[in-house]
Amino acid sequence: MSAEPVGTPGTESPDPLTVVRTRGYAALLIMVAVLGVPISAAAFGFLALVHQLQSLTYTDLPRALGFGSTPSWWPLPLLAVAGLLTALIIRHLPGTAGHRPAEGFVNTGAPTAAELPGIALAAVASLGLGVVLGPEAPLIALGGGLAVYAVRLLRPGIAPGASAMVAAAGSFAAVSTLLGSPLLGAFLLMEASGLAGMTLGLVLVPGLLASGIGSLIFIGMGSWTGLGTYSLTLPDVPHTPQPTVAEFGWAIALGVAAALVGTGVKRLALSLQERVEQRRVPATVLMGLAVGVLALLYAENTGRAASEVLYSGQDALGGLLDQDTTYTVGVLLVLVVCKALAYAVSLSAFRGGPIFPSMFLGAAGGLALSHLPGLNATSGFAMGIGAMCVAMLRLPMTSVLLATLLLGSEGITVMPLVIVSVVVSYVLVLRFERPSAANTAPR
């Protein structure tokens, strides 16, 4: 396959419509369809491994040692081990075990084959032992890296532009159902990549094909294994009335609050990251212990499970909304503080993705405010998710869709409120950002 679907440095980019009509582009689509099957299966296996490791370490192991329930101090030793393993993997395996999550979604291209083991192992060690990060970033990297590795084995002379498209399609397949919909995963990758115009169309077609195939594989394997699809879902969403003037006021307030909290989390994470990288092993162990201490403090002060502070929050979102009446405002505020600090600490030293913790953090904050007059729980939940996601990800369209598609038919009702909260949070976050050295240097 010698066609160059995407322009490369030093060459003139071909007309995208001409590229689509070529035989090479058709062959690329066939290759993407074939590769989507094993890559999706590998992504499913990765998620199943992380889920089983979480159950083994936090539920089965304490029972096997004679505890009636998991002690609130239990996360401390496990998170110290997570810090040790992650630090050793980052230090000794090729690459940096994936991108630094404190820096957000950074499009650095597909990792090399030599870097894939480090990405997978660091993510399993981090996520499986309770770190407050999600699986989406490792899956995106692993999907893209595996796709490029496979296609270069089959076609060693593949053009760089075609290789980039294959990598994007592999990432689409790996996260096809993770966010609840193949379209939402595809939209995340498109907005994060910054592609636009006809070039986006060239990448989007094979990406959507891989995403659709990946979704079918996830559904099939979930049914066959009985493990489910590991897709973001809410079992029951309370009905919400049409938005009121008061709720639009709350949308602005939530946007401001999310911008402040998100900026604080990001700045703390980046500050800690600088210190962690100076003494990688002991500092990462210390960061793991800090996450464990925050979970312990939450459990001891609220009487609730330490696991509410741990993990990405993906599986806990449904219970948070469904059991909203069991949380007092005080408990929700303590949860927000402990989760935000644990999130910042995890971003600074471990490997994983930033999406799901930001969703959980925003949802908890929105539910806390919904105890005040003029705001219902479903609207507060949705607005909190959208505003906090955009504060952490800087992806406004994806943030709106994450908050609304998750709610099903109720999402249409709350969408205007979510848009307001997302726009307010996004504009404020950009104003709060410290200018980089490159932007402030004299010209």
Short mmCIF file of C-alpha atoms in Angstrom, two decimals:
data_model
loop_
_atom_site.label_atom_id
_atom_site.label_comp_id
_atom_site.label_asym_id
_atom_site.label_seq_id
_atom_site.Cartn_x
_atom_site.Cartn_y
_atom_site.Cartn_z
CA MET A 1 0.00 0.00 0.00
CA SER A 2 1.92 2.99 -1.24
CA ALA A 3 -0.85 5.57 -1.34
CA GLU A 4 -0.29 8.50 1.03
CA PRO A 5 -3.73 9.34 2.45
CA VAL A 6 -2.50 12.10 4.71
CA GLY A 7 0.11 14.64 3.80
CA THR A 8 3.61 14.24 5.19
CA PRO A 9 6.22 16.90 5.87
CA GLY A 10 7.94 18.05 2.72
CA THR A 11 5.25 16.75 0.38
CA GLU A 12 2.10 18.29 -1.01
CA SER A 13 -1.07 16.78 0.43
CA PRO A 14 -3.21 15.07 -2.21
CA ASP A 15 -6.86 15.88 -2.75
CA PRO A 16 -8.79 13.89 -0.08
CA LEU A 17 -11.60 12.95 -2.48
CA THR A 18 -9.06 11.56 -4.90
CA VAL A 19 -7.54 9.50 -2.13
CA VAL A 20 -10.92 8.03 -1.14
CA ARG A 21 -11.45 6.82 -4.72
CA THR A 22 -8.11 4.97 -4.85
CA ARG A 23 -7.72 1.21 -4.56
CA GLY A 24 -5.25 1.77 -1.74
CA TYR A 25 -7.89 3.45 0.42
CA ALA A 26 -10.30 0.56 -0.15
CA ALA A 27 -7.55 -1.86 0.85
CA LEU A 28 -6.92 0.23 3.95
CA LEU A 29 -10.58 -0.10 4.97
CA ILE A 30 -10.43 -3.87 4.58
CA MET A 31 -7.26 -4.00 6.67
CA VAL A 32 -8.85 -1.85 9.37
CA ALA A 33 -11.91 -4.11 9.47
CA VAL A 34 -9.72 -7.19 9.92
CA LEU A 35 -7.49 -5.59 12.57
CA GLY A 36 -10.49 -4.28 14.51
CA VAL A 37 -11.40 -7.80 15.66
CA PRO A 38 -8.21 -8.79 17.53
CA ILE A 39 -7.59 -5.27 18.83
CA SER A 40 -11.10 -5.06 20.29
CA ALA A 41 -10.67 -8.51 21.82
CA ALA A 42 -7.37 -7.42 23.37
CA ALA A 43 -9.00 -4.26 24.75
CA PHE A 44 -11.80 -6.34 26.25
CA GLY A 45 -9.22 -8.64 27.85
CA PHE A 46 -7.36 -5.65 29.29
CA LEU A 47 -10.52 -4.26 30.89
CA ALA A 48 -11.50 -7.69 32.21
CA LEU A 49 -8.05 -8.13 33.76
CA VAL A 50 -8.22 -4.75 35.51
CA HIS A 51 -11.74 -5.43 36.79
CA GLN A 52 -10.84 -8.88 38.10
CA LEU A 53 -7.68 -7.57 39.75
CA GLN A 54 -9.70 -4.89 41.55
CA SER A 55 -12.13 -7.52 42.86
CA LEU A 56 -9.33 -9.87 43.83
CA THR A 57 -7.28 -7.32 45.76
CA TYR A 58 -10.07 -5.36 47.47
CA THR A 59 -12.75 -8.02 48.03
CA ASP A 60 -11.48 -11.60 47.72
CA LEU A 61 -8.09 -11.17 49.39
CA PRO A 62 -9.40 -9.58 52.64
CA ARG A 63 -11.99 -12.34 52.96
CA ALA A 64 -9.37 -15.00 52.34
CA LEU A 65 -7.30 -13.51 55.18
CA GLY A 66 -10.24 -13.75 57.58
CA PHE A 67 -11.69 -10.21 57.50
CA GLY A 68 -15.47 -10.00 57.50
CA SER A 69 -15.30 -6.95 55.24
CA THR A 70 -12.54 -4.90 53.66
CA PRO A 71 -10.85 -2.79 56.39
CA SER A 72 -10.74 0.96 55.75
CA TRP A 73 -6.92 0.88 55.99
CA TRP A 74 -6.66 -1.86 53.36
CA PRO A 75 -5.87 0.48 50.42
CA LEU A 76 -2.65 1.74 52.06
CA PRO A 77 -0.38 -1.28 51.41
CA LEU A 78 -1.93 -2.01 48.02
CA LEU A 79 -1.44 1.54 46.76
CA ALA A 80 2.14 1.54 48.03
CA VAL A 81 2.71 -1.61 45.97
CA ALA A 82 1.01 0.08 43.01
CA GLY A 83 3.42 3.00 43.35
CA LEU A 84 6.45 0.74 43.52
CA LEU A 85 5.44 -1.35 40.51
CA THR A 86 4.45 1.64 38.39
CA ALA A 87 7.67 3.50 39.16
CA LEU A 88 9.85 0.49 38.32
CA ILE A 89 7.98 -0.05 35.05
CA ILE A 90 8.35 3.62 34.06
CA ARG A 91 12.04 3.61 34.96
CA HIS A 92 13.17 0.31 33.44
CA LEU A 93 10.95 -0.46 30.43
CA PRO A 94 11.22 1.36 27.08
CA GLY A 95 9.33 4.62 26.82
CA THR A 96 7.56 6.31 29.69
CA ALA A 97 4.76 3.70 30.10
CA GLY A 98 2.35 5.95 28.24
CA HIS A 99 1.64 9.65 28.37
CA ARG A 100 1.61 11.67 31.59
CA PRO A 101 -2.08 12.00 32.50
CA ALA A 102 -1.52 15.31 34.32
CA GLU A 103 -0.85 16.88 30.92
CA GLY A 104 -4.26 15.85 29.53
CA PHE A 105 -4.85 14.23 26.18
CA VAL A 106 -1.72 14.80 24.10
CA ASN A 107 -1.65 13.45 20.56
CA THR A 108 1.90 12.08 20.28
CA GLY A 109 1.14 9.35 17.74
CA ALA A 110 1.11 5.61 18.17
CA PRO A 111 3.70 4.10 20.54
CA THR A 112 6.32 1.74 19.20
CA ALA A 113 6.07 -2.02 19.71
CA ALA A 114 8.82 -1.85 22.35
CA GLU A 115 6.77 0.63 24.40
CA LEU A 116 3.54 -1.41 24.47
CA PRO A 117 4.48 -3.77 27.36
CA GLY A 118 5.33 -0.82 29.62
CA ILE A 119 2.03 0.93 28.81
CA ALA A 120 -0.01 -2.19 29.55
CA LEU A 121 1.83 -3.18 32.74
CA ALA A 122 1.87 0.33 34.25
CA ALA A 123 -1.85 0.75 33.56
CA VAL A 124 -2.71 -2.63 35.10
CA ALA A 125 -0.59 -1.89 38.18
CA SER A 126 -2.16 1.56 38.58
CA LEU A 127 -5.79 0.83 37.79
CA GLY A 128 -5.97 -2.66 39.23
CA LEU A 129 -4.77 -1.57 42.67
CA GLY A 130 -7.09 1.39 43.14
CA VAL A 131 -5.47 4.50 41.66
CA VAL A 132 -7.92 7.31 40.75
CA LEU A 133 -7.54 7.13 36.98
CA GLY A 134 -9.46 5.54 34.10
CA PRO A 135 -8.55 3.02 31.38
CA GLU A 136 -9.25 5.16 28.31
CA ALA A 137 -5.77 6.64 27.74
CA PRO A 138 -3.92 3.28 27.96
CA LEU A 139 -6.52 1.71 25.66
CA ILE A 140 -6.09 4.47 23.08
CA ALA A 141 -2.31 4.02 23.13
CA LEU A 142 -2.46 0.22 23.08
CA GLY A 143 -5.03 0.13 20.29
CA GLY A 144 -3.02 2.48 18.09
CA GLY A 145 0.29 0.79 18.84
CA LEU A 146 -1.01 -2.73 18.19
CA ALA A 147 -2.62 -1.66 14.92
CA VAL A 148 0.58 -0.07 13.59
CA TYR A 149 2.71 -3.01 14.73
CA ALA A 150 0.42 -5.50 12.98
CA VAL A 151 0.15 -3.54 9.74
CA ARG A 152 3.93 -3.06 9.53
CA LEU A 153 4.40 -6.79 9.88
CA LEU A 154 2.00 -7.32 6.98
CA ARG A 155 3.18 -4.36 4.87
CA PRO A 156 6.65 -3.16 5.90
CA GLY A 157 6.60 -0.35 3.33
CA ILE A 158 3.34 1.27 4.39
CA ALA A 159 3.36 5.05 3.97
CA PRO A 160 3.51 7.19 7.15
CA GLY A 161 0.12 8.79 6.43
CA ALA A 162 -1.59 5.42 6.01
CA SER A 163 0.14 4.19 9.16
CA ALA A 164 -1.27 7.17 11.09
CA MET A 165 -4.76 6.35 9.87
CA VAL A 166 -4.38 2.72 10.92
CA ALA A 167 -3.22 3.86 14.36
CA ALA A 168 -6.27 6.10 14.72
CA ALA A 169 -8.55 3.24 13.69
CA GLY A 170 -6.92 0.94 16.25
CA SER A 171 -7.60 3.51 18.95
CA PHE A 172 -11.23 3.82 17.79
CA ALA A 173 -11.65 0.05 18.08
CA ALA A 174 -10.08 -0.12 21.55
CA VAL A 175 -12.45 2.44 23.13
CA SER A 176 -15.47 1.62 20.99
CA THR A 177 -17.97 1.07 23.81
CA LEU A 178 -16.07 2.30 26.86
CA LEU A 179 -17.87 5.66 27.00
CA GLY A 180 -21.29 4.17 26.36
CA SER A 181 -21.47 4.65 22.59
CA PRO A 182 -19.12 4.04 19.63
CA LEU A 183 -19.95 7.55 18.39
CA LEU A 184 -18.93 9.14 21.68
CA GLY A 185 -15.57 7.37 21.69
CA ALA A 186 -15.04 8.41 18.08
CA PHE A 187 -15.97 12.02 18.87
CA LEU A 188 -13.49 12.08 21.77
CA LEU A 189 -10.65 10.96 19.51
CA MET A 190 -11.61 13.38 16.74
CA GLU A 191 -11.81 16.42 19.01
CA ALA A 192 -8.64 15.47 20.89
CA SER A 193 -6.68 14.99 17.65
CA GLY A 194 -7.57 18.45 16.34
CA LEU A 195 -8.29 17.15 12.82
CA ALA A 196 -10.78 19.04 10.67
CA GLY A 197 -12.13 19.32 7.15
CA MET A 198 -11.56 16.64 4.55
CA THR A 199 -8.54 15.25 6.41
CA LEU A 200 -10.89 14.42 9.25
CA GLY A 201 -13.15 12.63 6.80
CA LEU A 202 -10.27 10.45 5.62
CA VAL A 203 -9.49 9.36 9.17
CA LEU A 204 -13.11 9.20 10.29
CA VAL A 205 -14.30 6.55 7.82
CA PRO A 206 -11.83 3.81 8.85
CA GLY A 207 -12.14 4.95 12.45
CA LEU A 208 -15.91 4.55 12.50
CA LEU A 209 -15.60 1.17 10.78
CA ALA A 210 -13.17 -0.03 13.44
CA SER A 211 -15.34 1.43 16.18
CA GLY A 212 -18.44 -0.37 14.93
CA ILE A 213 -16.59 -3.67 14.68
CA GLY A 214 -15.10 -3.12 18.11
CA SER A 215 -18.53 -2.50 19.60
CA LEU A 216 -19.82 -5.77 18.16
CA ILE A 217 -16.80 -7.65 19.53
CA PHE A 218 -17.30 -6.13 22.99
CA ILE A 219 -20.99 -7.06 22.99
CA GLY A 220 -20.24 -10.58 21.81
CA MET A 221 -17.45 -11.21 24.29
CA GLY A 222 -19.47 -9.67 27.11
CA SER A 223 -22.33 -12.05 26.38
CA TRP A 224 -20.06 -15.06 25.90
CA THR A 225 -18.05 -14.51 29.09
CA GLY A 226 -20.87 -13.11 31.19
CA LEU A 227 -18.64 -10.18 32.20
CA GLY A 228 -20.64 -7.45 30.46
CA THR A 229 -19.27 -4.92 27.99
CA TYR A 230 -17.49 -2.58 30.45
CA SER A 231 -19.50 0.24 28.92
CA LEU A 232 -20.43 3.42 30.78
CA THR A 233 -24.14 3.17 31.60
CA LEU A 234 -26.66 4.47 34.12
CA PRO A 235 -29.32 1.91 35.03
CA ASP A 236 -31.95 4.40 36.26
CA VAL A 237 -32.10 8.12 35.54
CA PRO A 238 -34.70 10.12 37.52
CA HIS A 239 -37.05 12.23 35.44
CA THR A 240 -36.21 15.89 35.23
CA PRO A 241 -38.64 18.72 34.41
CA GLN A 242 -37.97 21.40 31.81
CA PRO A 243 -35.16 23.81 32.75
CA THR A 244 -36.06 26.82 34.85
CA VAL A 245 -34.50 30.29 35.14
CA ALA A 246 -33.08 29.30 38.53
CA GLU A 247 -31.36 26.28 36.98
CA PHE A 248 -29.70 28.45 34.35
CA GLY A 249 -28.31 30.46 37.26
CA TRP A 250 -27.05 27.21 38.81
CA ALA A 251 -25.48 26.29 35.46
CA ILE A 252 -23.34 29.42 35.64
CA ALA A 253 -22.45 28.75 39.27
CA LEU A 254 -21.51 25.15 38.53
CA GLY A 255 -19.37 26.25 35.58
CA VAL A 256 -17.47 28.68 37.79
CA ALA A 257 -17.01 26.13 40.57
CA ALA A 258 -15.83 23.42 38.17
CA ALA A 259 -13.33 25.79 36.54
CA LEU A 260 -11.85 26.66 39.94
CA VAL A 261 -11.69 23.05 41.14
CA GLY A 262 -10.41 21.71 37.81
CA THR A 263 -7.70 24.37 37.58
CA GLY A 264 -6.65 23.61 41.15
CA VAL A 265 -6.51 19.85 40.50
CA LYS A 266 -4.48 20.31 37.32
CA ARG A 267 -2.00 22.76 38.84
CA LEU A 268 -1.50 20.54 41.89
CA ALA A 269 -0.98 17.50 39.66
CA LEU A 270 1.60 19.24 37.48
CA SER A 271 3.42 20.62 40.51
CA LEU A 272 3.59 17.18 42.12
CA GLN A 273 4.64 15.62 38.81
CA GLU A 274 7.79 17.74 38.72
CA ARG A 275 8.77 16.49 42.18
CA VAL A 276 7.87 12.87 41.44
CA GLU A 277 10.08 12.78 38.38
CA GLN A 278 13.09 13.91 40.42
CA ARG A 279 12.90 10.79 42.62
CA ARG A 280 10.63 8.45 40.72
CA VAL A 281 10.49 5.31 42.90
CA PRO A 282 10.17 6.68 46.46
CA ALA A 283 7.97 9.58 45.33
CA THR A 284 5.54 7.32 43.45
CA VAL A 285 5.25 5.03 46.47
CA LEU A 286 4.56 8.12 48.60
CA MET A 287 1.87 9.27 46.15
CA GLY A 288 0.23 5.85 46.38
CA LEU A 289 0.19 6.08 50.17
CA ALA A 290 -1.31 9.58 49.92
CA VAL A 291 -4.23 8.22 47.86
CA GLY A 292 -4.71 5.48 50.47
CA VAL A 293 -4.70 7.99 53.33
CA LEU A 294 -7.35 10.11 51.60
CA ALA A 295 -9.55 7.04 51.13
CA LEU A 296 -9.02 6.11 54.78
CA LEU A 297 -9.92 9.62 55.97
CA TYR A 298 -13.10 9.58 53.93
CA ALA A 299 -14.15 6.17 55.25
CA GLU A 300 -13.41 7.02 58.89
CA ASN A 301 -15.16 10.40 58.78
CA THR A 302 -18.27 9.39 56.84
CA GLY A 303 -18.76 5.71 57.63
CA ARG A 304 -18.91 4.93 53.92
CA ALA A 305 -16.66 2.66 51.84
CA ALA A 306 -13.12 3.82 51.07
CA SER A 307 -13.65 2.52 47.52
CA GLU A 308 -15.79 5.59 46.77
CA VAL A 309 -12.59 7.64 46.74
CA LEU A 310 -10.59 4.99 44.87
CA TYR A 311 -10.77 3.86 41.25
CA SER A 312 -11.93 5.84 38.23
CA GLY A 313 -15.54 6.19 39.37
CA GLN A 314 -16.92 4.65 36.16
CA ASP A 315 -18.81 1.87 37.93
CA ALA A 316 -19.87 4.12 40.82
CA LEU A 317 -21.59 6.84 38.77
CA GLY A 318 -24.89 4.95 38.54
CA GLY A 319 -25.01 4.27 42.28
CA LEU A 320 -24.12 7.89 43.04
CA LEU A 321 -27.22 9.13 41.21
CA ASP A 322 -29.51 6.28 42.20
CA GLN A 323 -28.63 6.53 45.91
CA ASP A 324 -28.42 10.32 46.04
CA THR A 325 -30.86 10.49 48.95
CA THR A 326 -28.50 8.42 51.13
CA TYR A 327 -25.77 11.09 50.86
CA THR A 328 -25.91 14.20 53.00
CA VAL A 329 -24.46 17.46 51.72
CA GLY A 330 -21.59 17.08 54.19
CA VAL A 331 -20.70 13.60 52.97
CA LEU A 332 -20.79 14.72 49.34
CA LEU A 333 -18.51 17.67 50.08
CA VAL A 334 -16.03 15.43 51.92
CA LEU A 335 -16.18 13.02 48.97
CA VAL A 336 -15.47 15.86 46.52
CA VAL A 337 -12.46 17.08 48.52
CA CYS A 338 -10.94 13.62 49.05
CA LYS A 339 -11.62 12.48 45.47
CA ALA A 340 -10.19 15.71 44.00
CA LEU A 341 -6.98 15.43 46.02
CA ALA A 342 -6.62 11.70 45.27
CA TYR A 343 -7.24 12.48 41.58
CA ALA A 344 -4.52 15.14 41.51
CA VAL A 345 -2.05 12.83 43.28
CA SER A 346 -2.84 9.98 40.88
CA LEU A 347 -2.44 12.23 37.84
CA SER A 348 1.01 13.26 39.03
CA ALA A 349 2.64 9.85 39.33
CA PHE A 350 0.62 6.99 37.84
CA ARG A 351 -0.60 5.95 34.41
CA GLY A 352 -4.20 6.03 33.23
CA GLY A 353 -6.79 8.39 31.81
CA PRO A 354 -8.39 11.54 33.24
CA ILE A 355 -11.99 11.20 31.98
CA PHE A 356 -13.90 9.04 34.45
CA PRO A 357 -12.56 10.61 37.66
CA SER A 358 -13.47 14.05 36.33
CA MET A 359 -16.98 12.80 35.56
CA PHE A 360 -17.40 11.35 39.06
CA LEU A 361 -15.99 14.46 40.70
CA GLY A 362 -18.33 16.74 38.75
CA ALA A 363 -21.32 14.48 39.40
CA ALA A 364 -20.69 14.48 43.17
CA GLY A 365 -20.34 18.27 43.19
CA GLY A 366 -23.52 18.73 41.16
CA LEU A 367 -25.46 16.43 43.48
CA ALA A 368 -24.18 18.35 46.52
CA LEU A 369 -25.53 21.60 45.06
CA SER A 370 -28.83 19.94 44.14
CA HIS A 371 -29.67 19.81 47.86
CA LEU A 372 -30.10 23.59 47.64
CA PRO A 373 -33.32 25.21 46.33
CA GLY A 374 -33.91 25.52 42.59
CA LEU A 375 -31.83 22.61 41.31
CA ASN A 376 -32.93 18.99 40.84
CA ALA A 377 -30.56 16.06 41.19
CA THR A 378 -30.49 14.96 37.54
CA SER A 379 -29.74 18.46 36.25
CA GLY A 380 -27.03 19.02 38.86
CA PHE A 381 -25.53 15.61 38.08
CA ALA A 382 -25.36 16.33 34.33
CA MET A 383 -24.11 19.91 34.62
CA GLY A 384 -21.42 18.86 37.09
CA ILE A 385 -20.15 16.15 34.75
CA GLY A 386 -19.99 18.46 31.74
CA ALA A 387 -18.38 21.38 33.56
CA MET A 388 -15.73 19.29 35.31
CA CYS A 389 -14.90 17.27 32.19
CA VAL A 390 -14.22 20.39 30.15
CA ALA A 391 -12.18 21.84 33.01
CA MET A 392 -9.89 18.80 32.93
CA LEU A 393 -9.98 17.79 29.25
CA ARG A 394 -10.39 21.14 27.42
CA LEU A 395 -12.76 19.35 25.00
CA PRO A 396 -16.09 21.25 25.07
CA MET A 397 -18.11 19.22 22.56
CA THR A 398 -17.04 15.90 24.03
CA SER A 399 -17.87 17.18 27.52
CA VAL A 400 -21.41 18.13 26.48
CA LEU A 401 -21.97 14.74 24.88
CA LEU A 402 -20.53 12.84 27.83
CA ALA A 403 -22.95 14.56 30.19
CA THR A 404 -26.05 14.26 28.02
CA LEU A 405 -25.84 10.97 26.12
CA LEU A 406 -25.23 9.20 29.41
CA LEU A 407 -28.70 10.25 30.62
CA GLY A 408 -30.61 8.85 27.66
CA SER A 409 -33.88 10.66 26.93
CA GLU A 410 -33.40 12.93 29.97
CA GLY A 411 -30.20 14.19 28.42
CA ILE A 412 -32.14 16.09 25.76
CA THR A 413 -34.01 17.97 28.48
CA VAL A 414 -30.91 19.02 30.40
CA MET A 415 -28.70 19.71 27.36
CA PRO A 416 -29.23 23.52 27.36
CA LEU A 417 -28.15 23.64 31.02
CA VAL A 418 -25.13 21.46 30.34
CA ILE A 419 -24.06 23.64 27.42
CA VAL A 420 -24.16 26.77 29.60
CA SER A 421 -22.15 25.15 32.39
CA VAL A 422 -19.59 23.74 29.92
CA VAL A 423 -19.11 27.08 28.13
CA VAL A 424 -18.69 28.99 31.40
CA SER A 425 -16.21 26.44 32.74
CA TYR A 426 -14.26 26.28 29.46
CA VAL A 427 -13.88 30.05 29.07
CA LEU A 428 -12.80 30.48 32.69
CA VAL A 429 -10.31 27.61 32.56
CA LEU A 430 -8.65 29.13 29.49
CA ARG A 431 -8.40 32.47 31.29
CA PHE A 432 -6.97 30.81 34.41
CA GLU A 433 -4.31 28.90 32.48
CA ARG A 434 -0.80 30.05 33.09
CA PRO A 435 0.85 31.06 29.81
CA SER A 436 3.62 28.72 28.78
CA ALA A 437 7.22 29.84 28.39
CA ALA A 438 6.84 29.50 24.63
CA ASN A 439 3.95 31.95 24.63
CA THR A 440 5.59 34.50 26.91
CA ALA A 441 9.06 34.50 25.38
CA PRO A 442 9.96 37.73 23.55
CA ARG A 443 9.86 37.56 19.78
#
